[in-house]
């Protein structure tokens, strides 16, 4: 590869792509263009030298203003150079494509390319002048910085102890108990309790823990976060959605408040308002809280004592968040670094005490510092000393915002160069946003932040960047339903740091309200994050003029303003995740020929009929049901992730998109046999979601086609076959399909299909974490196979539509060592027995049964499930109400007895719903599963 010769650890992710592209311009393809080589070579040498200096600057403690401004100019210049090269290459590419067309056209193209050549020569001349000037400035100011060098795919398992298992959350127990006492006292009237304390003390964590522990005792509850720029409408809508009430987008706050009040009027509610900054929004929010005599509670967290005083029901209802004790601080610190507190080398005792003193008992500070140390290749006292010296002296009394920022900034500086741009990119997301890992990874790749070493998959590399940021505690992991980190959050203070850095380097411009958009700047906007909350936004003229070279636009929340997208010729990333008051018209999108990432979650969206000109497009993600897909997406050579809403009709020829990694959803009903067979060509596929719906013959031919294509997809990690109705559908043709075995498969959801017997090949899927399956009967040997041969299984779901007669015993020796969640949809329960030691990690069981067919039994030995915390029962409805009521009472009482006999007293929750698979409505339409809480 042409780019391999370059030193690639580069500042800000800006210089790297430029240097790479200059290298490509040196290649054979561009030889013919006169004079190009010499100029390009000159640029390369100059820019490489500047880049070295930039890297040093990154690590420097302080830069003087001249150096800072020089740096900003270089970055700005690099963007322009990259835009220019990309544009040029694109034109050459197009001209080449056209050249293949015929002689007549060739003649006219010559002229065009000649013009292009002339233009590029001209532009390079200009760039050269700029480069020379910048380089002279460097020499004039003697900007050489003298700096000591700093340090240096999975997520560190030690972290899950800190973020996930509440039992190990260090030092929170006493405070949690205190707070629970405060919240759960006898007082009948509504009570508002606040947690007050400094940022980074763990207020949110504490509130979360209380919510988890006592939430189930309230009949309705909600947990909402406010941000520094409070948006009361969004907040009210968030409360509505958590109370499972309809949301409204175009009404007055007062109406929302009335809806909520009406719902809460006679209920026992528990609402947490996290991170309230100001007294002002409280005036509106507090209107929601009906004063009733139902023991209702509101809990707020805040950094501001005045807010706490203004909101709480009296002085006794204020909990001052305490820093961690010395002992707990040490425990947290050492657990993060060594995995346990006991087992660490003694020469670290003194130095760790010194470091901890400087962290003043703040969990955020401790975790950040500890992660910095944990991520060093070797544990050396010397490095610890160095870190100690760079921390400011402080004590719990005088620990300040500046101290915390200093610590966070140190950890930012200690990031390897390739991670810095990725980290700052998080600034495009709003506060408290749950940021999806896959989205982020795709955006990083589109932005060219990811270095692809030869022979490695770029998406894997990007994912390991994400994991590394988690390892370094720069982002907080969020674990999904199979205990995999799927999302992350950025701590408020970390986001403060990101904002400061983004401003300094003109990395991202964030727009929070339409007035602020007009702020003039000497620099062009390179990335724009629009984070509005109003639908009446005016088009900000002043801003538009600075947008001509914007390369990334991300839009969140609500906006009435759609930027004039089609003017942005240099756009690489377009992500619209906001509620828009208008149709998103993208018919002209082909003009944005550099586009690599397109995600539109708004609705409706209009796309052009053809998008073949988007030759660089890697990700296309649409959520609008009403948009149609351009017929030529299968011609996009770089398309790697295609995400379309359920029911979308795909054009023929999907098998041509060889680089495809993600395909969802593929609809069988609307695809030809050729298309289904074409799936087999997509050997890079890692995630495949297939959808099917009513109206198919019972023994369809497609299953044979699917069988033959699936067998070729050996890179699959996720496979879902979604079947919207009629689970009796027989899937035995798939029983023989898994050769070669999917050794990487982690998630397999076949719950919509029913096999006669558990397929033998399941036993070879040794990486499975999730398995959902329909099967007519299950034997002891099947359960033994699943339990013992799938050592990573976290979630297991079985649907057994027929009457199960064979008995099954799950014992300590049956495996299932890490299984946490088990769901069973089966009317009989008497065939199942748990023995001592069974499923030692199982925390949650979900059972689905039809009381009309139930064998009036509870699975035997539930008391042996030693980690069980929750049983969820989904009871099917049936037509005659009196019968139903009687049956429900019986189900409830039998399960209540089982729960009472269990040492943990697991929570028992009942839902009532219509069967998902078991029946069709008379008119043949599908029955959506409506759940109704029964409690
Ligand atoms: C994260 O930390 C774990 C444990 O130290 C290590 O195995 C893993 O390779 C790290 N991952 C990355 C991407 O740095
Ligand atoms: C904070 O307190 C420590 C120890 O009490 C002291 O050494 C340090 O100078 C103080 N820092 C500031 C900024 O006052
Ligand atoms: C598995 O697929 C079924 C539909 O076939 C769906 O209802 C269910 O939610 C899926 N399970 C998970 C964990 O995604
Ligand atoms: C399914 O595919 C496998 C090869 O992948 C083949 O051996 C088997 O016969 C096929 N089964 C059916 C029923 O088509």
PDB file of N, CA, C and O in Angstrom, residues 434-459:
ATOM      1  N   UNK A 434     -26.855   8.203  25.075  1.00  0.00           N
ATOM      2  CA  UNK A 434     -26.283   6.862  25.058  1.00  0.00           C
ATOM      3  C   UNK A 434     -25.748   6.629  23.657  1.00  0.00           C
ATOM      4  O   UNK A 434     -26.523   6.464  22.724  1.00  0.00           O
ATOM      5  N   UNK A 435     -24.457   6.631  23.554  1.00  0.00           N
ATOM      6  CA  UNK A 435     -23.845   6.604  22.224  1.00  0.00           C
ATOM      7  C   UNK A 435     -23.621   5.162  21.798  1.00  0.00           C
ATOM      8  O   UNK A 435     -23.004   4.378  22.521  1.00  0.00           O
ATOM      9  N   UNK A 436     -24.122   4.826  20.637  1.00  0.00           N
ATOM     10  CA  UNK A 436     -24.025   3.447  20.180  1.00  0.00           C
ATOM     11  C   UNK A 436     -22.617   3.160  19.653  1.00  0.00           C
ATOM     12  O   UNK A 436     -22.049   3.940  18.897  1.00  0.00           O
ATOM     13  N   UNK A 437     -22.089   2.033  20.068  1.00  0.00           N
ATOM     14  CA  UNK A 437     -20.737   1.674  19.643  1.00  0.00           C
ATOM     15  C   UNK A 437     -20.657   1.515  18.132  1.00  0.00           C
ATOM     16  O   UNK A 437     -19.745   2.054  17.505  1.00  0.00           O
ATOM     17  N   UNK A 438     -21.607   0.826  17.548  1.00  0.00           N
ATOM     18  CA  UNK A 438     -21.489   0.598  16.107  1.00  0.00           C
ATOM     19  C   UNK A 438     -21.588   1.908  15.329  1.00  0.00           C
ATOM     20  O   UNK A 438     -20.865   2.127  14.357  1.00  0.00           O
ATOM     21  N   UNK A 439     -22.453   2.807  15.768  1.00  0.00           N
ATOM     22  CA  UNK A 439     -22.546   4.104  15.086  1.00  0.00           C
ATOM     23  C   UNK A 439     -21.206   4.827  15.127  1.00  0.00           C
ATOM     24  O   UNK A 439     -20.705   5.325  14.122  1.00  0.00           O
ATOM     25  N   UNK A 440     -20.659   4.866  16.330  1.00  0.00           N
ATOM     26  CA  UNK A 440     -19.416   5.591  16.528  1.00  0.00           C
ATOM     27  C   UNK A 440     -18.300   5.019  15.654  1.00  0.00           C
ATOM     28  O   UNK A 440     -17.577   5.741  14.965  1.00  0.00           O
ATOM     29  N   UNK A 441     -18.211   3.705  15.670  1.00  0.00           N
ATOM     30  CA  UNK A 441     -17.165   3.027  14.916  1.00  0.00           C
ATOM     31  C   UNK A 441     -17.292   3.338  13.423  1.00  0.00           C
ATOM     32  O   UNK A 441     -16.319   3.639  12.738  1.00  0.00           O
ATOM     33  N   UNK A 442     -18.517   3.334  12.934  1.00  0.00           N
ATOM     34  CA  UNK A 442     -18.724   3.612  11.509  1.00  0.00           C
ATOM     35  C   UNK A 442     -18.400   5.057  11.188  1.00  0.00           C
ATOM     36  O   UNK A 442     -17.888   5.375  10.113  1.00  0.00           O
ATOM     37  N   UNK A 443     -18.710   5.952  12.099  1.00  0.00           N
ATOM     38  CA  UNK A 443     -18.412   7.360  11.853  1.00  0.00           C
ATOM     39  C   UNK A 443     -16.907   7.616  11.898  1.00  0.00           C
ATOM     40  O   UNK A 443     -16.376   8.376  11.092  1.00  0.00           O
ATOM     41  N   UNK A 444     -16.229   6.970  12.811  1.00  0.00           N
ATOM     42  CA  UNK A 444     -14.766   7.122  12.863  1.00  0.00           C
ATOM     43  C   UNK A 444     -14.121   6.669  11.552  1.00  0.00           C
ATOM     44  O   UNK A 444     -13.230   7.323  11.026  1.00  0.00           O
ATOM     45  N   UNK A 445     -14.586   5.539  11.067  1.00  0.00           N
ATOM     46  CA  UNK A 445     -13.997   5.029   9.824  1.00  0.00           C
ATOM     47  C   UNK A 445     -14.272   6.006   8.686  1.00  0.00           C
ATOM     48  O   UNK A 445     -13.392   6.339   7.907  1.00  0.00           O
ATOM     49  N   UNK A 446     -15.506   6.508   8.639  1.00  0.00           N
ATOM     50  CA  UNK A 446     -15.860   7.453   7.577  1.00  0.00           C
ATOM     51  C   UNK A 446     -15.027   8.728   7.671  1.00  0.00           C
ATOM     52  O   UNK A 446     -14.722   9.364   6.674  1.00  0.00           O
ATOM     53  N   UNK A 447     -14.660   9.094   8.877  1.00  0.00           N
ATOM     54  CA  UNK A 447     -13.848  10.291   9.088  1.00  0.00           C
ATOM     55  C   UNK A 447     -12.363  10.021   8.852  1.00  0.00           C
ATOM     56  O   UNK A 447     -11.542  10.917   8.996  1.00  0.00           O
ATOM     57  N   UNK A 448     -12.051   8.756   8.566  1.00  0.00           N
ATOM     58  CA  UNK A 448     -10.661   8.409   8.308  1.00  0.00           C
ATOM     59  C   UNK A 448      -9.766   8.486   9.544  1.00  0.00           C
ATOM     60  O   UNK A 448      -8.580   8.791   9.452  1.00  0.00           O
ATOM     61  N   UNK A 449     -10.324   8.239  10.702  1.00  0.00           N
ATOM     62  CA  UNK A 449      -9.533   8.289  11.934  1.00  0.00           C
ATOM     63  C   UNK A 449      -8.843   6.963  12.229  1.00  0.00           C
ATOM     64  O   UNK A 449      -8.096   6.850  13.178  1.00  0.00           O
ATOM     65  N   UNK A 450      -9.179   5.947  11.462  1.00  0.00           N
ATOM     66  CA  UNK A 450      -8.749   4.601  11.851  1.00  0.00           C
ATOM     67  C   UNK A 450      -7.628   4.114  10.941  1.00  0.00           C
ATOM     68  O   UNK A 450      -7.752   4.167   9.721  1.00  0.00           O
ATOM     69  N   UNK A 451      -6.546   3.676  11.526  1.00  0.00           N
ATOM     70  CA  UNK A 451      -5.435   3.122  10.753  1.00  0.00           C
ATOM     71  C   UNK A 451      -5.656   1.650  10.530  1.00  0.00           C
ATOM     72  O   UNK A 451      -5.816   0.900  11.493  1.00  0.00           O
ATOM     73  N   UNK A 452      -5.617   1.247   9.306  1.00  0.00           N
ATOM     74  CA  UNK A 452      -5.831  -0.173   9.042  1.00  0.00           C
ATOM     75  C   UNK A 452      -4.513  -0.870   8.780  1.00  0.00           C
ATOM     76  O   UNK A 452      -3.912  -0.678   7.735  1.00  0.00           O
ATOM     77  N   UNK A 453      -4.050  -1.651   9.735  1.00  0.00           N
ATOM     78  CA  UNK A 453      -2.833  -2.414   9.466  1.00  0.00           C
ATOM     79  C   UNK A 453      -3.141  -3.485   8.430  1.00  0.00           C
ATOM     80  O   UNK A 453      -4.272  -3.965   8.375  1.00  0.00           O
ATOM     81  N   UNK A 454      -2.153  -3.849   7.622  1.00  0.00           N
ATOM     82  CA  UNK A 454      -2.416  -4.830   6.563  1.00  0.00           C
ATOM     83  C   UNK A 454      -2.965  -6.124   7.151  1.00  0.00           C
ATOM     84  O   UNK A 454      -2.547  -6.556   8.226  1.00  0.00           O
ATOM     85  N   UNK A 455      -3.914  -6.699   6.458  1.00  0.00           N
ATOM     86  CA  UNK A 455      -4.442  -7.989   6.880  1.00  0.00           C
ATOM     87  C   UNK A 455      -5.498  -7.910   7.970  1.00  0.00           C
ATOM     88  O   UNK A 455      -6.057  -8.916   8.358  1.00  0.00           O
ATOM     89  N   UNK A 456      -5.773  -6.705   8.470  1.00  0.00           N
ATOM     90  CA  UNK A 456      -6.800  -6.623   9.509  1.00  0.00           C
ATOM     91  C   UNK A 456      -8.032  -5.944   8.961  1.00  0.00           C
ATOM     92  O   UNK A 456      -7.966  -5.133   8.059  1.00  0.00           O
ATOM     93  N   UNK A 457      -9.138  -6.268   9.575  1.00  0.00           N
ATOM     94  CA  UNK A 457     -10.398  -5.685   9.162  1.00  0.00           C
ATOM     95  C   UNK A 457     -10.544  -4.323   9.840  1.00  0.00           C
ATOM     96  O   UNK A 457     -10.413  -4.197  11.056  1.00  0.00           O
ATOM     97  N   UNK A 458     -10.818  -3.306   9.040  1.00  0.00           N
ATOM     98  CA  UNK A 458     -10.822  -1.952   9.598  1.00  0.00           C
ATOM     99  C   UNK A 458     -11.897  -1.779  10.673  1.00  0.00           C
ATOM    100  O   UNK A 458     -11.721  -1.051  11.647  1.00  0.00           O
ATOM    101  N   UNK A 459     -13.014  -2.516  10.522  1.00  0.00           N
ATOM    102  CA  UNK A 459     -14.091  -2.379  11.503  1.00  0.00           C
ATOM    103  C   UNK A 459     -13.685  -2.985  12.838  1.00  0.00           C
ATOM    104  O   UNK A 459     -14.067  -2.487  13.894  1.00  0.00           O
TER     105      UNK A 459
END
